[in-house]
PDB file of N, CA and C in Angstrom:
ATOM      1  N   MET A   1     -12.150  21.162   5.179  1.00 55.00           N
ATOM      2  CA  MET A   1     -11.185  20.475   6.024  1.00 55.00           C
ATOM      3  C   MET A   1      -9.996  21.421   6.246  1.00 55.00           C
ATOM      4  N   ASP A   2      -9.651  21.650   7.488  1.00 65.00           N
ATOM      5  CA  ASP A   2      -8.547  22.570   7.770  1.00 65.00           C
ATOM      6  C   ASP A   2      -7.199  21.894   7.503  1.00 65.00           C
ATOM      7  N   VAL A   3      -6.162  22.708   7.441  1.00 65.00           N
ATOM      8  CA  VAL A   3      -4.834  22.232   7.044  1.00 65.00           C
ATOM      9  C   VAL A   3      -4.279  21.219   8.049  1.00 65.00           C
ATOM     10  N   GLU A   4      -4.451  21.494   9.336  1.00 70.00           N
ATOM     11  CA  GLU A   4      -3.900  20.601  10.352  1.00 70.00           C
ATOM     12  C   GLU A   4      -4.509  19.205  10.248  1.00 70.00           C
ATOM     13  N   ARG A   5      -5.822  19.143  10.055  1.00 74.00           N
ATOM     14  CA  ARG A   5      -6.485  17.844   9.927  1.00 74.00           C
ATOM     15  C   ARG A   5      -6.050  17.131   8.652  1.00 74.00           C
ATOM     16  N   PHE A   6      -5.900  17.903   7.579  1.00 71.00           N
ATOM     17  CA  PHE A   6      -5.484  17.314   6.307  1.00 71.00           C
ATOM     18  C   PHE A   6      -4.083  16.716   6.425  1.00 71.00           C
ATOM     19  N   VAL A   7      -3.163  17.451   7.062  1.00 69.00           N
ATOM     20  CA  VAL A   7      -1.787  16.963   7.222  1.00 69.00           C
ATOM     21  C   VAL A   7      -1.777  15.709   8.101  1.00 69.00           C
ATOM     22  N   THR A   8      -2.569  15.726   9.168  1.00 74.00           N
ATOM     23  CA  THR A   8      -2.638  14.556  10.052  1.00 74.00           C
ATOM     24  C   THR A   8      -3.158  13.345   9.304  1.00 74.00           C
ATOM     25  N   ARG A   9      -4.229  13.520   8.530  1.00 74.00           N
ATOM     26  CA  ARG A   9      -4.795  12.399   7.773  1.00 74.00           C
ATOM     27  C   ARG A   9      -3.826  11.915   6.704  1.00 74.00           C
ATOM     28  N   SER A  10      -3.138  12.837   6.052  1.00 73.00           N
ATOM     29  CA  SER A  10      -2.162  12.444   5.031  1.00 73.00           C
ATOM     30  C   SER A  10      -1.040  11.620   5.651  1.00 73.00           C
ATOM     31  N   ALA A  11      -0.593  12.028   6.842  1.00 74.00           N
ATOM     32  CA  ALA A  11       0.456  11.269   7.535  1.00 74.00           C
ATOM     33  C   ALA A  11      -0.048   9.876   7.899  1.00 74.00           C
ATOM     34  N   GLN A  12      -1.309   9.774   8.326  1.00 74.00           N
ATOM     35  CA  GLN A  12      -1.875   8.471   8.659  1.00 74.00           C
ATOM     36  C   GLN A  12      -1.971   7.578   7.421  1.00 74.00           C
ATOM     37  N   ILE A  13      -2.334   8.154   6.302  1.00 73.00           N
ATOM     38  CA  ILE A  13      -2.419   7.384   5.056  1.00 73.00           C
ATOM     39  C   ILE A  13      -1.032   6.888   4.656  1.00 73.00           C
ATOM     40  N   MET A  14      -0.023   7.758   4.740  1.00 72.00           N
ATOM     41  CA  MET A  14       1.341   7.347   4.402  1.00 72.00           C
ATOM     42  C   MET A  14       1.827   6.242   5.342  1.00 72.00           C
ATOM     43  N   TYR A  15       1.525   6.382   6.622  1.00 74.00           N
ATOM     44  CA  TYR A  15       1.913   5.355   7.593  1.00 74.00           C
ATOM     45  C   TYR A  15       1.221   4.028   7.255  1.00 74.00           C
ATOM     46  N   GLY A  16      -0.052   4.098   6.891  1.00 72.00           N
ATOM     47  CA  GLY A  16      -0.785   2.887   6.501  1.00 72.00           C
ATOM     48  C   GLY A  16      -0.184   2.233   5.265  1.00 72.00           C
ATOM     49  N   MET A  17       0.223   3.048   4.293  1.00 69.00           N
ATOM     50  CA  MET A  17       0.841   2.498   3.079  1.00 69.00           C
ATOM     51  C   MET A  17       2.156   1.802   3.408  1.00 69.00           C
ATOM     52  N   ILE A  18       2.967   2.453   4.241  1.00 71.00           N
ATOM     53  CA  ILE A  18       4.267   1.881   4.584  1.00 71.00           C
ATOM     54  C   ILE A  18       4.083   0.590   5.380  1.00 71.00           C
ATOM     55  N   THR A  19       3.131   0.603   6.305  1.00 72.00           N
ATOM     56  CA  THR A  19       2.868  -0.591   7.118  1.00 72.00           C
ATOM     57  C   THR A  19       2.378  -1.738   6.248  1.00 72.00           C
ATOM     58  N   ALA A  20       1.426  -1.446   5.361  1.00 68.00           N
ATOM     59  CA  ALA A  20       0.903  -2.491   4.473  1.00 68.00           C
ATOM     60  C   ALA A  20       2.011  -3.040   3.584  1.00 68.00           C
ATOM     61  N   GLY A  21       2.824  -2.157   3.045  1.00 66.00           N
ATOM     62  CA  GLY A  21       3.925  -2.607   2.196  1.00 66.00           C
ATOM     63  C   GLY A  21       4.926  -3.460   2.951  1.00 66.00           C
ATOM     64  N   ALA A  22       5.249  -3.049   4.185  1.00 68.00           N
ATOM     65  CA  ALA A  22       6.220  -3.801   4.982  1.00 68.00           C
ATOM     66  C   ALA A  22       5.676  -5.175   5.363  1.00 68.00           C
ATOM     67  N   CYS A  23       4.382  -5.224   5.699  1.00 70.00           N
ATOM     68  CA  CYS A  23       3.777  -6.499   6.110  1.00 70.00           C
ATOM     69  C   CYS A  23       3.699  -7.488   4.951  1.00 70.00           C
ATOM     70  N   TRP A  24       3.481  -7.001   3.748  1.00 69.00           N
ATOM     71  CA  TRP A  24       3.267  -7.893   2.620  1.00 69.00           C
ATOM     72  C   TRP A  24       4.476  -8.098   1.732  1.00 69.00           C
ATOM     73  N   TYR A  25       5.496  -7.229   1.869  1.00 71.00           N
ATOM     74  CA  TYR A  25       6.629  -7.339   0.961  1.00 71.00           C
ATOM     75  C   TYR A  25       7.397  -8.638   1.151  1.00 71.00           C
ATOM     76  N   ILE A  26       7.668  -9.019   2.401  1.00 72.00           N
ATOM     77  CA  ILE A  26       8.459 -10.236   2.665  1.00 72.00           C
ATOM     78  C   ILE A  26       7.736 -11.484   2.150  1.00 72.00           C
ATOM     79  N   PRO A  27       6.432 -11.693   2.453  1.00 77.00           N
ATOM     80  CA  PRO A  27       5.765 -12.881   1.903  1.00 77.00           C
ATOM     81  C   PRO A  27       5.748 -12.896   0.372  1.00 77.00           C
ATOM     82  N   ILE A  28       5.522 -11.734  -0.257  1.00 73.00           N
ATOM     83  CA  ILE A  28       5.533 -11.672  -1.727  1.00 73.00           C
ATOM     84  C   ILE A  28       6.917 -12.045  -2.243  1.00 73.00           C
ATOM     85  N   GLN A  29       7.947 -11.497  -1.587  1.00 73.00           N
ATOM     86  CA  GLN A  29       9.323 -11.788  -2.007  1.00 73.00           C
ATOM     87  C   GLN A  29       9.623 -13.274  -1.878  1.00 73.00           C
ATOM     88  N   ARG A  30       9.178 -13.900  -0.783  1.00 75.00           N
ATOM     89  CA  ARG A  30       9.443 -15.330  -0.571  1.00 75.00           C
ATOM     90  C   ARG A  30       8.721 -16.183  -1.613  1.00 75.00           C
ATOM     91  N   VAL A  31       7.469 -15.858  -1.911  1.00 77.00           N
ATOM     92  CA  VAL A  31       6.700 -16.647  -2.884  1.00 77.00           C
ATOM     93  C   VAL A  31       7.324 -16.525  -4.273  1.00 77.00           C
ATOM     94  N   VAL A  32       7.674 -15.307  -4.665  1.00 74.00           N
ATOM     95  CA  VAL A  32       8.291 -15.113  -5.986  1.00 74.00           C
ATOM     96  C   VAL A  32       9.618 -15.867  -6.056  1.00 74.00           C
ATOM     97  N   TYR A  33      10.398 -15.787  -5.000  1.00 73.00           N
ATOM     98  CA  TYR A  33      11.686 -16.484  -4.962  1.00 73.00           C
ATOM     99  C   TYR A  33      11.485 -17.995  -5.092  1.00 73.00           C
ATOM    100  N   MET A  34      10.469 -18.536  -4.376  1.00 76.00           N
ATOM    101  CA  MET A  34      10.193 -19.969  -4.423  1.00 76.00           C
ATOM    102  C   MET A  34       9.787 -20.402  -5.839  1.00 76.00           C
ATOM    103  N   VAL A  35       8.879 -19.636  -6.441  1.00 75.00           N
ATOM    104  CA  VAL A  35       8.397 -19.992  -7.783  1.00 75.00           C
ATOM    105  C   VAL A  35       9.533 -19.920  -8.796  1.00 75.00           C
ATOM    106  N   MET A  36      10.327 -18.853  -8.731  1.00 71.00           N
ATOM    107  CA  MET A  36      11.406 -18.702  -9.704  1.00 71.00           C
ATOM    108  C   MET A  36      12.503 -19.737  -9.471  1.00 71.00           C
ATOM    109  N   SER A  37      12.707 -20.166  -8.224  1.00 70.00           N
ATOM    110  CA  SER A  37      13.704 -21.203  -7.939  1.00 70.00           C
ATOM    111  C   SER A  37      13.277 -22.531  -8.552  1.00 70.00           C
ATOM    112  N   ARG A  38      11.982 -22.817  -8.493  1.00 71.00           N
ATOM    113  CA  ARG A  38      11.473 -24.060  -9.094  1.00 71.00           C
ATOM    114  C   ARG A  38      11.675 -24.079 -10.599  1.00 71.00           C
ATOM    115  N   GLU A  39      11.594 -22.892 -11.203  1.00 66.00           N
ATOM    116  CA  GLU A  39      11.762 -22.815 -12.653  1.00 66.00           C
ATOM    117  C   GLU A  39      13.226 -22.834 -13.057  1.00 66.00           C
ATOM    118  N   GLY A  40      14.127 -22.912 -12.082  1.00 68.00           N
ATOM    119  CA  GLY A  40      15.550 -23.002 -12.385  1.00 68.00           C
ATOM    120  C   GLY A  40      16.244 -21.672 -12.576  1.00 68.00           C
ATOM    121  N   ALA A  41      15.574 -20.580 -12.248  1.00 61.00           N
ATOM    122  CA  ALA A  41      16.216 -19.267 -12.381  1.00 61.00           C
ATOM    123  C   ALA A  41      17.207 -19.068 -11.230  1.00 61.00           C
ATOM    124  N   GLU A  42      18.204 -18.257 -11.483  1.00 67.00           N
ATOM    125  CA  GLU A  42      19.160 -17.970 -10.413  1.00 67.00           C
ATOM    126  C   GLU A  42      18.473 -17.140  -9.318  1.00 67.00           C
ATOM    127  N   PRO A  43      18.948 -17.265  -8.072  1.00 63.00           N
ATOM    128  CA  PRO A  43      18.269 -16.610  -6.952  1.00 63.00           C
ATOM    129  C   PRO A  43      18.131 -15.091  -7.097  1.00 63.00           C
ATOM    130  N   MET A  44      19.141 -14.439  -7.650  1.00 66.00           N
ATOM    131  CA  MET A  44      19.079 -12.977  -7.745  1.00 66.00           C
ATOM    132  C   MET A  44      17.928 -12.532  -8.646  1.00 66.00           C
ATOM    133  N   ARG A  45      17.643 -13.324  -9.668  1.00 65.00           N
ATOM    134  CA  ARG A  45      16.562 -12.955 -10.578  1.00 65.00           C
ATOM    135  C   ARG A  45      15.213 -12.982  -9.862  1.00 65.00           C
ATOM    136  N   GLY A  46      15.007 -13.981  -9.006  1.00 62.00           N
ATOM    137  CA  GLY A  46      13.770 -14.045  -8.226  1.00 62.00           C
ATOM    138  C   GLY A  46      13.645 -12.867  -7.284  1.00 62.00           C
ATOM    139  N   PHE A  47      14.760 -12.483  -6.684  1.00 68.00           N
ATOM    140  CA  PHE A  47      14.743 -11.332  -5.786  1.00 68.00           C
ATOM    141  C   PHE A  47      14.423 -10.053  -6.547  1.00 68.00           C
ATOM    142  N   LEU A  48      15.034  -9.889  -7.719  1.00 71.00           N
ATOM    143  CA  LEU A  48      14.791  -8.679  -8.508  1.00 71.00           C
ATOM    144  C   LEU A  48      13.348  -8.607  -8.997  1.00 71.00           C
ATOM    145  N   TRP A  49      12.742  -9.752  -9.312  1.00 71.00           N
ATOM    146  CA  TRP A  49      11.336  -9.760  -9.729  1.00 71.00           C
ATOM    147  C   TRP A  49      10.415  -9.389  -8.578  1.00 71.00           C
ATOM    148  N   SER A  50      10.835  -9.697  -7.346  1.00 70.00           N
ATOM    149  CA  SER A  50       9.972  -9.419  -6.198  1.00 70.00           C
ATOM    150  C   SER A  50       9.899  -7.921  -5.888  1.00 70.00           C
ATOM    151  N   ILE A  51      10.902  -7.164  -6.293  1.00 74.00           N
ATOM    152  CA  ILE A  51      10.907  -5.728  -5.980  1.00 74.00           C
ATOM    153  C   ILE A  51       9.750  -4.999  -6.665  1.00 74.00           C
ATOM    154  N   PRO A  52       9.553  -5.111  -7.995  1.00 78.00           N
ATOM    155  CA  PRO A  52       8.411  -4.421  -8.596  1.00 78.00           C
ATOM    156  C   PRO A  52       7.066  -4.951  -8.093  1.00 78.00           C
ATOM    157  N   LEU A  53       6.996  -6.246  -7.798  1.00 74.00           N
ATOM    158  CA  LEU A  53       5.737  -6.780  -7.264  1.00 74.00           C
ATOM    159  C   LEU A  53       5.433  -6.195  -5.892  1.00 74.00           C
ATOM    160  N   GLY A  54       6.448  -6.104  -5.049  1.00 73.00           N
ATOM    161  CA  GLY A  54       6.258  -5.509  -3.719  1.00 73.00           C
ATOM    162  C   GLY A  54       5.874  -4.047  -3.819  1.00 73.00           C
ATOM    163  N   LEU A  55       6.538  -3.303  -4.700  1.00 77.00           N
ATOM    164  CA  LEU A  55       6.204  -1.886  -4.876  1.00 77.00           C
ATOM    165  C   LEU A  55       4.810  -1.715  -5.473  1.00 77.00           C
ATOM    166  N   GLY A  56       4.444  -2.618  -6.371  1.00 78.00           N
ATOM    167  CA  GLY A  56       3.091  -2.576  -6.941  1.00 78.00           C
ATOM    168  C   GLY A  56       2.044  -2.812  -5.879  1.00 78.00           C
ATOM    169  N   PHE A  57       2.308  -3.759  -4.980  1.00 75.00           N
ATOM    170  CA  PHE A  57       1.358  -3.998  -3.895  1.00 75.00           C
ATOM    171  C   PHE A  57       1.288  -2.792  -2.975  1.00 75.00           C
ATOM    172  N   LEU A  58       2.431  -2.172  -2.702  1.00 74.00           N
ATOM    173  CA  LEU A  58       2.450  -0.981  -1.863  1.00 74.00           C
ATOM    174  C   LEU A  58       1.606   0.130  -2.485  1.00 74.00           C
ATOM    175  N   ALA A  59       1.749   0.339  -3.794  1.00 77.00           N
ATOM    176  CA  ALA A  59       0.958   1.361  -4.480  1.00 77.00           C
ATOM    177  C   ALA A  59      -0.533   1.017  -4.436  1.00 77.00           C
ATOM    178  N   PHE A  60      -0.864  -0.260  -4.647  1.00 79.00           N
ATOM    179  CA  PHE A  60      -2.266  -0.685  -4.603  1.00 79.00           C
ATOM    180  C   PHE A  60      -2.855  -0.481  -3.212  1.00 79.00           C
ATOM    181  N   ALA A  61      -2.102  -0.856  -2.175  1.00 76.00           N
ATOM    182  CA  ALA A  61      -2.587  -0.674  -0.798  1.00 76.00           C
ATOM    183  C   ALA A  61      -2.790   0.806  -0.504  1.00 76.00           C
ATOM    184  N   GLY A  62      -1.871   1.632  -0.953  1.00 74.00           N
ATOM    185  CA  GLY A  62      -2.009   3.080  -0.749  1.00 74.00           C
ATOM    186  C   GLY A  62      -3.228   3.628  -1.455  1.00 74.00           C
ATOM    187  N   LEU A  63      -3.481   3.141  -2.667  1.00 78.00           N
ATOM    188  CA  LEU A  63      -4.654   3.587  -3.414  1.00 78.00           C
ATOM    189  C   LEU A  63      -5.939   3.192  -2.699  1.00 78.00           C
ATOM    190  N   VAL A  64      -5.991   1.970  -2.198  1.00 78.00           N
ATOM    191  CA  VAL A  64      -7.180   1.503  -1.471  1.00 78.00           C
ATOM    192  C   VAL A  64      -7.391   2.327  -0.203  1.00 78.00           C
ATOM    193  N   ILE A  65      -6.319   2.549   0.559  1.00 75.00           N
ATOM    194  CA  ILE A  65      -6.427   3.316   1.799  1.00 75.00           C
ATOM    195  C   ILE A  65      -6.861   4.754   1.512  1.00 75.00           C
ATOM    196  N   ALA A  66      -6.231   5.378   0.516  1.00 75.00           N
ATOM    197  CA  ALA A  66      -6.571   6.765   0.185  1.00 75.00           C
ATOM    198  C   ALA A  66      -8.005   6.879  -0.325  1.00 75.00           C
ATOM    199  N   THR A  67      -8.423   5.943  -1.172  1.00 78.00           N
ATOM    200  CA  THR A  67      -9.787   5.971  -1.701  1.00 78.00           C
ATOM    201  C   THR A  67     -10.800   5.814  -0.578  1.00 78.00           C
ATOM    202  N   ARG A  68     -10.531   4.868   0.317  1.00 75.00           N
ATOM    203  CA  ARG A  68     -11.440   4.656   1.446  1.00 75.00           C
ATOM    204  C   ARG A  68     -11.527   5.911   2.310  1.00 75.00           C
ATOM    205  N   HIS A  69     -10.388   6.534   2.529  1.00 72.00           N
ATOM    206  CA  HIS A  69     -10.351   7.742   3.356  1.00 72.00           C
ATOM    207  C   HIS A  69     -11.159   8.872   2.701  1.00 72.00           C
ATOM    208  N   TYR A  70     -10.896   9.135   1.430  1.00 75.00           N
ATOM    209  CA  TYR A  70     -11.550  10.266   0.784  1.00 75.00           C
ATOM    210  C   TYR A  70     -13.036  10.017   0.537  1.00 75.00           C
ATOM    211  N   LEU A  71     -13.405   8.768   0.250  1.00 76.00           N
ATOM    212  CA  LEU A  71     -14.843   8.461   0.128  1.00 76.00           C
ATOM    213  C   LEU A  71     -15.527   8.628   1.481  1.00 76.00           C
ATOM    214  N   GLY A  72     -14.860   8.162   2.533  1.00 74.00           N
ATOM    215  CA  GLY A  72     -15.412   8.316   3.877  1.00 74.00           C
ATOM    216  C   GLY A  72     -15.588   9.782   4.238  1.00 74.00           C
ATOM    217  N   MET A  73     -14.591  10.611   3.905  1.00 74.00           N
ATOM    218  CA  MET A  73     -14.692  12.039   4.202  1.00 74.00           C
ATOM    219  C   MET A  73     -15.813  12.681   3.393  1.00 74.00           C
ATOM    220  N   ALA A  74     -15.980  12.266   2.149  1.00 75.00           N
ATOM    221  CA  ALA A  74     -17.054  12.821   1.321  1.00 75.00           C
ATOM    222  C   ALA A  74     -18.421  12.465   1.900  1.00 75.00           C
ATOM    223  N   ILE A  75     -18.566  11.222   2.369  1.00 74.00           N
ATOM    224  CA  ILE A  75     -19.843  10.794   2.953  1.00 74.00           C
ATOM    225  C   ILE A  75     -20.105  11.549   4.251  1.00 74.00           C
ATOM    226  N   ILE A  76     -19.079  11.691   5.085  1.00 72.00           N
ATOM    227  CA  ILE A  76     -19.243  12.419   6.348  1.00 72.00           C
ATOM    228  C   ILE A  76     -19.626  13.875   6.078  1.00 72.00           C
ATOM    229  N   ASN A  77     -18.941  14.490   5.112  1.00 75.00           N
ATOM    230  CA  ASN A  77     -19.271  15.879   4.780  1.00 75.00           C
ATOM    231  C   ASN A  77     -20.691  16.008   4.249  1.00 75.00           C
ATOM    232  N   ARG A  78     -21.128  15.024   3.491  1.00 75.00           N
ATOM    233  CA  ARG A  78     -22.484  15.045   2.932  1.00 75.00           C
ATOM    234  C   ARG A  78     -23.536  14.889   4.037  1.00 75.00           C
ATOM    235  N   VAL A  79     -23.280  13.935   4.938  1.00 76.00           N
ATOM    236  CA  VAL A  79     -24.246  13.638   5.994  1.00 76.00           C
ATOM    237  C   VAL A  79     -24.290  14.754   7.038  1.00 76.00           C
ATOM    238  N   TYR A  80     -23.127  15.220   7.450  1.00 76.00           N
ATOM    239  CA  TYR A  80     -23.073  16.188   8.544  1.00 76.00           C
ATOM    240  C   TYR A  80     -22.930  17.633   8.071  1.00 76.00           C
ATOM    241  N   GLY A  81     -23.001  17.846   6.786  1.00 71.00           N
ATOM    242  CA  GLY A  81     -22.989  19.206   6.260  1.00 71.00           C
ATOM    243  C   GLY A  81     -21.653  19.923   6.392  1.00 71.00           C
ATOM    244  N   GLY A  82     -20.560  19.161   6.373  1.00 58.00           N
ATOM    245  CA  GLY A  82     -19.234  19.781   6.372  1.00 58.00           C
ATOM    246  C   GLY A  82     -18.766  20.283   7.721  1.00 58.00           C
ATOM    247  N   ARG A  83     -19.389  19.844   8.794  1.00 54.00           N
ATOM    248  CA  ARG A  83     -18.961  20.276  10.131  1.00 54.00           C
ATOM    249  C   ARG A  83     -17.678  19.614  10.535  1.00 54.00           C
TER     250      ARG A  83
END
């Protein structure tokens, strides 16, 4: 894989991670806030708990996207002989 293609794919993976994190962070934050509010915790505590959960989801989404990408590239290289 040449450098230009690698950089392009890496940028696409990063964009996918950021998009996935942005799409899911707000719903995760709202659910955590709702659950913690029911338990009587102060609002700031629910917000602070949502930050590591949102970042964890972002990392998980990035791992899934990167794994899918690299497995796909390995299969393509295997099938097409690295062309």
